[in-house]
Amino acid sequence: MKLKLSEIFFSLQGEGPLVGMPSLFFRLYGCNLNCSWCDTPYSREPYPFFEKEIEELVQQWKENFPQIPYVVITGGEPLLQEGAIPFLEALIANGAKPLLETNGSLPIAGLPEGVIVVMDLKPPSSNMVEFNRYENLDFLREKDAVKIVIQDRRDFEWAINLVEQRDLLKKTQVFFSPTHPVLSPKELASLILETKLPLRLQVQLHKMLGLK
């Protein structure tokens, strides 16, 4: 089975539960959303892609990064491709610890047990809020995470309301990320501290360091 990809690269994980960990990234091609502040537009049409067999991708990880267990499947939206779940299963079978980054608009109920899931929830500023699949939240665990990109106070208040209504902090980790340059990390940090809730600020470490 082949997968469509826009890029493969080795870098530090800049966000989520594995922040700071060296990881191999497979960016799968295609997305069903069009967020107003998308930072990877090249992962969807009309940009180019290439195809590789799942076995070839697993072998690329095993041969080149034998000491690195973390493999990040990102996009675009990886779950659009039929081969995404078999790819995750193959990675686990070969000893990898895969992390799936998903935009939260597609079902995650059938994911393999060993996958770390980082799921977006789209706030009002994304113009994609109606695509949030809230039933996915029932399948997230402590090892997983919810990520919400915050552009302004409206987004922040929307996010806090959702976190409290859905009792997310008892289910999983919750990360808030500022939309640069509209909202600074310091401003978002101040808003988080005002809540006195155990929310986590993330600042895209890879971009701060000038990495991929």
mmCIF file of C-alpha atoms in Angstrom:
data_model
loop_
_atom_site.group_PDB
_atom_site.id
_atom_site.type_symbol
_atom_site.label_atom_id
_atom_site.label_comp_id
_atom_site.label_asym_id
_atom_site.label_seq_id
_atom_site.Cartn_x
_atom_site.Cartn_y
_atom_site.Cartn_z
ATOM 1 C CA MET A 1 0.000 0.000 0.000
ATOM 2 C CA LYS A 2 1.314 3.433 -0.960
ATOM 3 C CA LEU A 3 1.030 6.722 0.883
ATOM 4 C CA LYS A 4 1.114 10.222 -0.569
ATOM 5 C CA LEU A 5 3.614 12.494 1.209
ATOM 6 C CA SER A 6 4.721 16.087 0.953
ATOM 7 C CA GLU A 7 7.952 15.659 2.930
ATOM 8 C CA ILE A 8 10.038 13.488 5.253
ATOM 9 C CA PHE A 9 12.442 15.086 7.728
ATOM 10 C CA PHE A 10 14.296 14.547 11.010
ATOM 11 C CA SER A 11 13.957 17.249 13.643
ATOM 12 C CA LEU A 12 13.066 18.056 17.236
ATOM 13 C CA GLN A 13 9.410 17.719 18.084
ATOM 14 C CA GLY A 14 8.360 21.317 18.722
ATOM 15 C CA GLU A 15 4.907 20.771 20.209
ATOM 16 C CA GLY A 16 2.822 18.470 22.365
ATOM 17 C CA PRO A 17 3.699 15.683 24.807
ATOM 18 C CA LEU A 18 7.019 14.863 23.111
ATOM 19 C CA VAL A 19 8.295 18.435 22.851
ATOM 20 C CA GLY A 20 12.086 18.518 22.564
ATOM 21 C CA MET A 21 12.395 14.873 21.474
ATOM 22 C CA PRO A 22 14.333 14.076 18.277
ATOM 23 C CA SER A 23 11.766 12.514 15.938
ATOM 24 C CA LEU A 24 11.356 11.369 12.362
ATOM 25 C CA PHE A 25 8.480 13.171 10.641
ATOM 26 C CA PHE A 26 6.340 11.866 7.796
ATOM 27 C CA ARG A 27 4.084 14.639 6.496
ATOM 28 C CA LEU A 28 1.205 13.009 4.663
ATOM 29 C CA TYR A 29 -0.338 14.889 1.789
ATOM 30 C CA GLY A 30 -3.867 16.266 1.639
ATOM 31 C CA CYS A 31 -6.206 18.110 3.977
ATOM 32 C CA ASN A 32 -9.974 18.454 4.237
ATOM 33 C CA LEU A 33 -9.839 21.792 6.080
ATOM 34 C CA ASN A 34 -8.556 25.262 5.209
ATOM 35 C CA CYS A 35 -7.677 27.045 8.444
ATOM 36 C CA SER A 36 -7.192 30.799 8.221
ATOM 37 C CA TRP A 37 -3.755 30.585 9.842
ATOM 38 C CA CYS A 38 -2.533 27.295 8.297
ATOM 39 C CA ASP A 39 1.294 27.136 8.353
ATOM 40 C CA THR A 40 1.669 24.100 6.038
ATOM 41 C CA PRO A 41 -0.344 24.978 2.905
ATOM 42 C CA TYR A 42 2.195 23.059 0.815
ATOM 43 C CA SER A 43 0.840 19.773 2.205
ATOM 44 C CA ARG A 44 -2.300 19.975 0.045
ATOM 45 C CA GLU A 45 -3.406 20.783 -3.497
ATOM 46 C CA PRO A 46 -2.166 22.334 -5.724
ATOM 47 C CA TYR A 47 1.317 21.581 -4.364
ATOM 48 C CA PRO A 48 3.220 18.462 -5.466
ATOM 49 C CA PHE A 49 3.518 15.169 -3.586
ATOM 50 C CA PHE A 50 5.390 11.885 -3.895
ATOM 51 C CA GLU A 51 4.372 8.302 -3.143
ATOM 52 C CA LYS A 52 6.098 5.525 -1.186
ATOM 53 C CA GLU A 53 5.144 2.065 0.005
ATOM 54 C CA ILE A 54 4.457 1.645 3.731
ATOM 55 C CA GLU A 55 7.170 -1.012 4.013
ATOM 56 C CA GLU A 56 9.674 1.364 2.428
ATOM 57 C CA LEU A 57 8.826 4.111 4.929
ATOM 58 C CA VAL A 58 9.162 1.783 7.905
ATOM 59 C CA GLN A 59 12.507 0.566 6.577
ATOM 60 C CA GLN A 60 13.676 4.167 6.123
ATOM 61 C CA TRP A 61 13.096 4.750 9.827
ATOM 62 C CA LYS A 62 14.688 1.462 10.950
ATOM 63 C CA GLU A 63 17.824 1.846 8.841
ATOM 64 C CA ASN A 64 18.543 5.536 9.375
ATOM 65 C CA PHE A 65 17.305 6.208 12.917
ATOM 66 C CA PRO A 66 17.642 2.964 14.916
ATOM 67 C CA GLN A 67 18.139 4.850 18.197
ATOM 68 C CA ILE A 68 15.089 7.101 17.713
ATOM 69 C CA PRO A 69 11.761 5.460 18.651
ATOM 70 C CA TYR A 70 9.571 8.494 17.979
ATOM 71 C CA VAL A 71 7.922 8.737 14.566
ATOM 72 C CA VAL A 72 5.478 11.582 13.924
ATOM 73 C CA ILE A 73 2.713 11.171 11.342
ATOM 74 C CA THR A 74 1.458 14.639 10.498
ATOM 75 C CA GLY A 75 -0.146 16.541 7.643
ATOM 76 C CA GLY A 76 -2.258 17.965 6.176
ATOM 77 C CA GLU A 77 -4.682 15.459 7.627
ATOM 78 C CA PRO A 78 -3.126 11.970 7.764
ATOM 79 C CA LEU A 79 -6.395 10.115 8.360
ATOM 80 C CA LEU A 80 -7.683 11.098 4.921
ATOM 81 C CA GLN A 81 -5.459 8.375 3.490
ATOM 82 C CA GLU A 82 -6.574 4.748 3.734
ATOM 83 C CA GLY A 83 -3.015 3.672 4.452
ATOM 84 C CA ALA A 84 -2.528 5.852 7.537
ATOM 85 C CA ILE A 85 -3.753 3.282 10.058
ATOM 86 C CA PRO A 86 -1.852 0.360 8.454
ATOM 87 C CA PHE A 87 1.239 2.573 8.539
ATOM 88 C CA LEU A 88 0.765 3.224 12.263
ATOM 89 C CA GLU A 89 0.237 -0.503 12.858
ATOM 90 C CA ALA A 90 3.402 -1.352 10.917
ATOM 91 C CA LEU A 91 5.447 1.163 12.902
ATOM 92 C CA ILE A 92 4.225 -0.260 16.214
ATOM 93 C CA ALA A 93 4.909 -3.824 15.044
ATOM 94 C CA ASN A 94 8.508 -2.796 14.326
ATOM 95 C CA GLY A 95 9.062 -1.177 17.725
ATOM 96 C CA ALA A 96 8.372 2.491 16.968
ATOM 97 C CA LYS A 97 6.432 4.847 19.207
ATOM 98 C CA PRO A 98 4.265 6.756 16.711
ATOM 99 C CA LEU A 99 2.563 10.067 17.337
ATOM 100 C CA LEU A 100 -0.363 11.068 15.135
ATOM 101 C CA GLU A 101 -1.186 14.756 14.604
ATOM 102 C CA THR A 102 -4.794 15.094 13.418
ATOM 103 C CA ASN A 103 -7.065 18.076 12.854
ATOM 104 C CA GLY A 104 -9.879 16.392 14.771
ATOM 105 C CA SER A 105 -12.437 16.396 11.975
ATOM 106 C CA LEU A 106 -12.272 12.636 11.267
ATOM 107 C CA PRO A 107 -12.993 9.664 13.582
ATOM 108 C CA ILE A 108 -10.125 8.424 15.758
ATOM 109 C CA ALA A 109 -11.979 5.488 17.375
ATOM 110 C CA GLY A 110 -10.138 2.846 15.324
ATOM 111 C CA LEU A 111 -6.577 3.953 16.011
ATOM 112 C CA PRO A 112 -4.087 1.372 17.328
ATOM 113 C CA GLU A 113 -3.667 1.361 21.096
ATOM 114 C CA GLY A 114 0.015 2.321 21.031
ATOM 115 C CA VAL A 115 -0.429 5.587 19.119
ATOM 116 C CA ILE A 116 -0.012 8.932 20.889
ATOM 117 C CA VAL A 117 -2.742 11.207 19.519
ATOM 118 C CA VAL A 118 -2.407 14.995 19.331
ATOM 119 C CA MET A 119 -5.782 16.295 18.196
ATOM 120 C CA ASP A 120 -6.652 19.838 17.208
ATOM 121 C CA LEU A 121 -9.794 21.639 18.245
ATOM 122 C CA LYS A 122 -10.463 24.496 15.854
ATOM 123 C CA PRO A 123 -11.481 27.822 17.502
ATOM 124 C CA PRO A 124 -13.560 30.581 15.855
ATOM 125 C CA SER A 125 -10.573 32.372 14.282
ATOM 126 C CA SER A 126 -9.741 29.270 12.219
ATOM 127 C CA ASN A 127 -13.035 29.571 10.310
ATOM 128 C CA MET A 128 -13.262 25.793 10.696
ATOM 129 C CA VAL A 129 -14.971 25.483 14.079
ATOM 130 C CA GLU A 130 -17.982 23.654 12.614
ATOM 131 C CA PHE A 131 -15.729 20.725 11.630
ATOM 132 C CA ASN A 132 -14.747 19.825 15.212
ATOM 133 C CA ARG A 133 -15.750 16.222 15.930
ATOM 134 C CA TYR A 134 -16.322 16.453 19.673
ATOM 135 C CA GLU A 135 -17.097 12.745 20.078
ATOM 136 C CA ASN A 136 -13.380 12.122 19.440
ATOM 137 C CA LEU A 137 -12.672 13.532 22.885
ATOM 138 C CA ASP A 138 -14.098 10.365 24.430
ATOM 139 C CA PHE A 139 -11.219 8.364 22.932
ATOM 140 C CA LEU A 140 -8.341 10.511 24.200
ATOM 141 C CA ARG A 141 -6.276 9.327 27.156
ATOM 142 C CA GLU A 142 -3.702 10.825 29.519
ATOM 143 C CA LYS A 143 -0.851 10.075 27.086
ATOM 144 C CA ASP A 144 -2.652 11.995 24.324
ATOM 145 C CA ALA A 145 -3.253 15.728 23.935
ATOM 146 C CA VAL A 146 -5.643 18.365 22.677
ATOM 147 C CA LYS A 147 -4.099 21.353 20.894
ATOM 148 C CA ILE A 148 -5.911 24.660 20.427
ATOM 149 C CA VAL A 149 -4.348 27.525 18.471
ATOM 150 C CA ILE A 150 -5.395 30.832 20.057
ATOM 151 C CA GLN A 151 -5.523 34.072 18.073
ATOM 152 C CA ASP A 152 -7.429 36.425 20.403
ATOM 153 C CA ARG A 153 -9.488 36.652 23.584
ATOM 154 C CA ARG A 154 -12.561 35.335 21.781
ATOM 155 C CA ASP A 155 -10.670 32.150 20.912
ATOM 156 C CA PHE A 156 -9.358 31.922 24.450
ATOM 157 C CA GLU A 157 -12.779 32.259 26.062
ATOM 158 C CA TRP A 158 -14.187 29.722 23.599
ATOM 159 C CA ALA A 159 -11.384 27.300 24.501
ATOM 160 C CA ILE A 160 -11.752 27.721 28.262
ATOM 161 C CA ASN A 161 -15.484 27.165 28.016
ATOM 162 C CA LEU A 162 -14.899 23.971 26.044
ATOM 163 C CA VAL A 163 -12.204 22.703 28.426
ATOM 164 C CA GLU A 164 -14.510 23.197 31.400
ATOM 165 C CA GLN A 165 -17.713 21.919 29.792
ATOM 166 C CA ARG A 166 -16.035 18.751 28.515
ATOM 167 C CA ASP A 167 -13.899 18.283 31.652
ATOM 168 C CA LEU A 168 -10.886 17.840 29.369
ATOM 169 C CA LEU A 169 -8.216 18.276 32.026
ATOM 170 C CA LYS A 170 -9.360 15.045 33.687
ATOM 171 C CA LYS A 171 -9.126 13.151 30.395
ATOM 172 C CA THR A 172 -6.005 14.322 28.626
ATOM 173 C CA GLN A 173 -3.349 17.034 28.289
ATOM 174 C CA VAL A 174 -4.432 20.421 26.924
ATOM 175 C CA PHE A 175 -2.020 22.703 25.039
ATOM 176 C CA PHE A 176 -2.711 26.298 23.996
ATOM 177 C CA SER A 177 -0.568 27.783 21.228
ATOM 178 C CA PRO A 178 -0.491 31.486 20.220
ATOM 179 C CA THR A 179 -1.040 32.552 16.616
ATOM 180 C CA HIS A 180 2.099 34.544 15.819
ATOM 181 C CA PRO A 181 2.316 37.514 15.437
ATOM 182 C CA VAL A 182 -1.301 38.347 16.316
ATOM 183 C CA LEU A 183 -1.028 37.033 19.865
ATOM 184 C CA SER A 184 2.330 36.854 21.635
ATOM 185 C CA PRO A 185 3.352 33.926 23.858
ATOM 186 C CA LYS A 186 3.589 36.349 26.799
ATOM 187 C CA GLU A 187 0.013 37.540 26.284
ATOM 188 C CA LEU A 188 -1.274 33.995 26.087
ATOM 189 C CA ALA A 189 0.746 33.025 29.170
ATOM 190 C CA SER A 190 -0.924 35.841 31.100
ATOM 191 C CA LEU A 191 -4.368 34.674 30.024
ATOM 192 C CA ILE A 192 -3.568 31.102 31.056
ATOM 193 C CA LEU A 193 -2.304 32.199 34.477
ATOM 194 C CA GLU A 194 -5.511 34.148 35.076
ATOM 195 C CA THR A 195 -7.518 30.914 34.848
ATOM 196 C CA LYS A 196 -5.480 29.101 37.537
ATOM 197 C CA LEU A 197 -6.018 25.927 35.502
ATOM 198 C CA PRO A 198 -3.278 23.373 34.625
ATOM 199 C CA LEU A 199 -3.229 24.279 30.943
ATOM 200 C CA ARG A 200 0.032 24.069 28.998
ATOM 201 C CA LEU A 201 1.481 26.843 26.860
ATOM 202 C CA GLN A 202 3.356 25.705 23.765
ATOM 203 C CA VAL A 203 5.447 28.027 21.645
ATOM 204 C CA GLN A 204 6.531 25.846 18.664
ATOM 205 C CA LEU A 205 10.076 25.148 19.832
ATOM 206 C CA HIS A 206 11.192 24.052 16.370
ATOM 207 C CA LYS A 207 10.361 27.447 14.894
ATOM 208 C CA MET A 208 12.106 29.294 17.733
ATOM 209 C CA LEU A 209 15.248 27.294 16.919
ATOM 210 C CA GLY A 210 14.927 27.808 13.180
ATOM 211 C CA LEU A 211 14.342 24.096 12.560
ATOM 212 C CA LYS A 212 11.928 22.375 10.212
#
